[in-house]
Amino acid sequence: MNSLSAVPVRLDQSLRWFAQIWRSLRRSRQGTVGLMIVIIHMLIAVTSPLIVPYSPSDIDGKNRLAPPTREHPFGTDSFGRDLFSRTLLGGRAAIGVALLAAAVAVIWGGLLGILLAFIGGRVDEVAMRLIDALLAIPGLLVVLLIVVALGTGFGVLILTLGYAYGVSTVRVARGAALGFVARDFITAARARGERKGAIVRRELIPNLLDVLLVEYVMRASWSLTAISSLSYLGFGIAPPTPDWGRMVFENQVLLAISPWGTLFPVLALSSLIIGINLAGDALSKAIGLDRSREAPT
Amino acid sequence: MLKLIVQRLIFSVITLTIVAIVVFAMTDLLPGDWATAYFGKWATEEGLAALRDEYGLDRPATERFAEWFSGALRGDFGMSLSRKKPVVELIRYRLRNSLLLGGLASLVTIPLATLLGITAGLRRDRKADAIISTASIVGMSTPEFVIGTLLIWALSVGLGLFPSMTLGNPDAPIADLLPNVVMPTATLTIASTAYLLRMVRTTTINVLTSEYVEMATLKGIPRSRVIFRHALPNILLPTINIMALMLSGLLGGTFVVEVVFNYPGLGRGLVDAVSFRDVPMIQAIALLWAVMYVFFNLGADLLTTFLDPRLRSLRG
């Protein structure tokens, strides 16, 4: 493994780890572009309530389905709402849900996977059968069923998406942890008589942080796709909160008359997910997870 | 070999049983029973009592699960709540339509993704690879409803080539569906080709950097022969499992794409059933998807074992 893999727990060293990741991302052009796109989107998401010219639900009755003008840079929708304001604000809820859902997924899936690799034996075997069975049910279907029963509150969306996308993280984390469980420093820790919890916390988790980080970036991009698709279907972020997925649905029927209401949210959503994936791809290559960069064994 | 097949079959049956329990539990044990969920705020005492009586909702969940599961094994999924018809009758044509859509999409996706993936892998870090890889990241990142919407904008609204919506019933003859199936097929093809070709590219690179390919090259075997005889089988073998996973997803119908184009397949049926809280329909479609997933995984496992002499002798 390369030098990035040995990650100690101390704060200054964690900072160095982040700095190293940052540098390796910047080294690849793909990673730099992806990172820039994501940063711009995050800045917009954070500052948009302060900079939008109109409230997302303000109705300009005289200007319905207007094309882009000086007054409305992105035009207006069928109610006469300002599409520039709605597009700038439309990512906030979805991004928030996706980032938190990905965190939930990586925390529960990652911890369970590492624990299973560490425990091994019969428990591991039975648990993995169960995980395989759960993978047979499409993630979006699970989310749909739970959301219909429990409503589309942010808490419900975050937890159900986090559950659904964490199932496959269990596999990934377990696979990565298995590579360490049999290594000498773990055996040494066991021989020193360290408690199991301490070994998992101090030896295994720090060594798996880079794998979990790549997992987090991937889950965030999937969660963002999933929450936007749910909103498109009418089971996600509920009006009046502006949302890209919902905006595409609302304006799609008007494509022939006024495509702006569809195109701007489409551009915003796609560029963000592309940015996340470019950065994620470069990250996994930098960390050495991409199989294609591995030295032949 | 036989032992292995039997073992895999047993695991598949266990998996399906677990899936059936999870699907049933998820639709059944969530707050409120079917009757209250179905009627929502229009519930009346009589209506609730009648429905609970009709479906025997007062009985314990285990008893109802046993009845549902044994019915499902015989192909009987009960009566639809919203349409008052047997579920099997309602999903039969939807299954056919989803198979048509997924079948066409797979027919294009699998050869296309294999070709592009191997090309990118062979020309690693050169221009062709850069173009293919970047395009695949864009295709993989763009949500299906966005691809579908953009296709509608370009091909239906702009060029007027294909209808953007299917207006027929699920039981329309296949010939009537053909013009409607083009754009959903294109959407699914773009999304899944982008995903699959990345896998094929990675596998290609792994194989090309392996010792046996290096050995073959050093022995002076011509490049084309190295690629076709030594590399290709080892590139295709590991992708069978991924293709199976993709096939089960495509054939089951992805509900987002079916909703975008109002295509009358299983996915569209599921979203409708969810809106109407039509629990027997939801359970049937969810179980059907899981059956396809397990079936294709089993098929891929057996096929790779059969094709790979190493696995055959190792575990057989």
PDB file of C-alpha atoms in Angstrom, chain A residues 30 129-130 133-138 140-142 145 148-150 225 228-229 232-233 235 245 248 252 255-256 259 262-263 266 269-270 273-274 277-278 281 291-293 296, chain B residues 11 15 18-19 22 26 30-31 124-125 137-138 140-143 145-146 149-150 152-153 157 198 202 205-206 209 255-256 259-260 270-271 274-275 277 282 286 289-290 293:
ATOM      1  CA  GLN A  30      -9.944  15.850 -13.562  1.00  0.00           C
ATOM      2  CA  ARG A 129     -26.037 -13.681   3.693  1.00  0.00           C
ATOM      3  CA  LEU A 130     -28.559 -11.239   5.096  1.00  0.00           C
ATOM      4  CA  ALA A 133     -30.534 -10.743   0.453  1.00  0.00           C
ATOM      5  CA  LEU A 134     -31.163  -7.073   1.248  1.00  0.00           C
ATOM      6  CA  LEU A 135     -29.216  -6.101  -1.878  1.00  0.00           C
ATOM      7  CA  ALA A 136     -31.826  -7.959  -3.937  1.00  0.00           C
ATOM      8  CA  ILE A 137     -34.352  -5.231  -3.109  1.00  0.00           C
ATOM      9  CA  PRO A 138     -33.676  -2.051  -5.122  1.00  0.00           C
ATOM     10  CA  LEU A 140     -34.957   3.366  -4.340  1.00  0.00           C
ATOM     11  CA  LEU A 141     -37.880   0.972  -3.795  1.00  0.00           C
ATOM     12  CA  VAL A 142     -37.069   0.671  -0.092  1.00  0.00           C
ATOM     13  CA  LEU A 145     -42.002   2.399   0.614  1.00  0.00           C
ATOM     14  CA  VAL A 148     -44.855   6.722   1.725  1.00  0.00           C
ATOM     15  CA  ALA A 149     -45.515   5.301   5.175  1.00  0.00           C
ATOM     16  CA  LEU A 150     -43.613   7.826   7.274  1.00  0.00           C
ATOM     17  CA  THR A 225     -29.408  11.372  -7.686  1.00  0.00           C
ATOM     18  CA  SER A 228     -33.679  14.354  -6.889  1.00  0.00           C
ATOM     19  CA  SER A 229     -35.360  11.393  -8.610  1.00  0.00           C
ATOM     20  CA  TYR A 232     -39.158  14.351  -9.541  1.00  0.00           C
ATOM     21  CA  LEU A 233     -41.578  11.489  -8.821  1.00  0.00           C
ATOM     22  CA  PHE A 235     -42.079  11.564  -3.143  1.00  0.00           C
ATOM     23  CA  GLY A 245     -35.862  17.509  -9.387  1.00  0.00           C
ATOM     24  CA  VAL A 248     -37.797  19.561 -13.891  1.00  0.00           C
ATOM     25  CA  GLN A 252     -41.132  19.442 -18.390  1.00  0.00           C
ATOM     26  CA  LEU A 255     -40.625  22.197 -22.907  1.00  0.00           C
ATOM     27  CA  ALA A 256     -42.142  23.122 -26.274  1.00  0.00           C
ATOM     28  CA  PRO A 259     -37.573  25.212 -22.043  1.00  0.00           C
ATOM     29  CA  THR A 262     -36.337  22.643 -17.314  1.00  0.00           C
ATOM     30  CA  LEU A 263     -32.881  23.443 -18.655  1.00  0.00           C
ATOM     31  CA  VAL A 266     -31.047  20.227 -15.284  1.00  0.00           C
ATOM     32  CA  LEU A 269     -28.115  19.225 -10.932  1.00  0.00           C
ATOM     33  CA  SER A 270     -26.059  17.447 -13.611  1.00  0.00           C
ATOM     34  CA  ILE A 273     -23.186  15.310  -9.756  1.00  0.00           C
ATOM     35  CA  ILE A 274     -20.573  15.300 -12.539  1.00  0.00           C
ATOM     36  CA  ASN A 277     -17.933  12.055  -9.570  1.00  0.00           C
ATOM     37  CA  LEU A 278     -14.889  13.679 -11.201  1.00  0.00           C
ATOM     38  CA  ASP A 281     -12.748   9.348  -9.313  1.00  0.00           C
ATOM     39  CA  ARG A 291      -7.812  -1.212  -9.642  1.00  0.00           C
ATOM     40  CA  SER A 292      -6.531   0.061 -12.960  1.00  0.00           C
ATOM     41  CA  ARG A 293      -3.688   1.894 -11.196  1.00  0.00           C
ATOM     42  CA  PRO A 296      -0.020  -6.247 -11.285  1.00  0.00           C
TER      43      PRO A 296
ATOM     44  CA  PHE B  11     -28.576 -20.112  -1.145  1.00  0.00           C
ATOM     45  CA  THR B  15     -32.170 -15.341  -0.168  1.00  0.00           C
ATOM     46  CA  ILE B  18     -35.466 -13.501   3.383  1.00  0.00           C
ATOM     47  CA  VAL B  19     -36.440 -11.009   0.681  1.00  0.00           C
ATOM     48  CA  VAL B  22     -38.458  -8.150   4.330  1.00  0.00           C
ATOM     49  CA  MET B  26     -41.930  -3.378   5.129  1.00  0.00           C
ATOM     50  CA  LEU B  30     -45.124   0.145   9.115  1.00  0.00           C
ATOM     51  CA  PRO B  31     -47.489   2.335  11.117  1.00  0.00           C
ATOM     52  CA  ARG B 124      -5.373   3.799 -21.905  1.00  0.00           C
ATOM     53  CA  ASP B 125      -4.482   7.452 -21.234  1.00  0.00           C
ATOM     54  CA  ILE B 137     -18.506   9.953 -16.226  1.00  0.00           C
ATOM     55  CA  VAL B 138     -20.985  12.448 -17.664  1.00  0.00           C
ATOM     56  CA  MET B 140     -23.087   7.936 -15.314  1.00  0.00           C
ATOM     57  CA  SER B 141     -23.568  11.154 -13.355  1.00  0.00           C
ATOM     58  CA  THR B 142     -26.615  12.445 -15.160  1.00  0.00           C
ATOM     59  CA  PRO B 143     -29.814  11.170 -13.485  1.00  0.00           C
ATOM     60  CA  PHE B 145     -34.941  11.560 -15.493  1.00  0.00           C
ATOM     61  CA  VAL B 146     -32.588  14.278 -16.755  1.00  0.00           C
ATOM     62  CA  THR B 149     -36.105  14.939 -20.307  1.00  0.00           C
ATOM     63  CA  LEU B 150     -33.258  16.119 -22.535  1.00  0.00           C
ATOM     64  CA  ILE B 152     -37.721  14.547 -25.098  1.00  0.00           C
ATOM     65  CA  TRP B 153     -36.554  18.103 -25.649  1.00  0.00           C
ATOM     66  CA  VAL B 157     -40.071  18.730 -29.143  1.00  0.00           C
ATOM     67  CA  ARG B 198     -16.080   1.745 -16.899  1.00  0.00           C
ATOM     68  CA  THR B 202     -10.835  -1.374 -15.599  1.00  0.00           C
ATOM     69  CA  ILE B 205      -6.389  -2.678 -17.967  1.00  0.00           C
ATOM     70  CA  ASN B 206      -5.978  -5.228 -15.180  1.00  0.00           C
ATOM     71  CA  THR B 209      -0.948  -5.444 -17.138  1.00  0.00           C
ATOM     72  CA  PHE B 255     -39.385   3.162 -12.477  1.00  0.00           C
ATOM     73  CA  VAL B 256     -37.936   6.614 -13.017  1.00  0.00           C
ATOM     74  CA  VAL B 259     -42.547   7.460 -15.284  1.00  0.00           C
ATOM     75  CA  VAL B 260     -40.732  10.036 -17.445  1.00  0.00           C
ATOM     76  CA  LEU B 270     -45.214   0.273  -8.870  1.00  0.00           C
ATOM     77  CA  VAL B 271     -45.237   4.067  -8.592  1.00  0.00           C
ATOM     78  CA  VAL B 274     -47.426   3.281  -4.120  1.00  0.00           C
ATOM     79  CA  SER B 275     -49.545   6.401  -4.701  1.00  0.00           C
ATOM     80  CA  ARG B 277     -51.283   2.432  -1.284  1.00  0.00           C
ATOM     81  CA  ILE B 282     -46.482  -3.309  -4.312  1.00  0.00           C
ATOM     82  CA  ALA B 286     -41.130  -5.926  -5.336  1.00  0.00           C
ATOM     83  CA  TRP B 289     -37.847  -7.769  -8.990  1.00  0.00           C
ATOM     84  CA  ALA B 290     -36.062  -9.667  -6.281  1.00  0.00           C
ATOM     85  CA  TYR B 293     -32.142 -10.296  -9.283  1.00  0.00           C
TER      86      TYR B 293
END
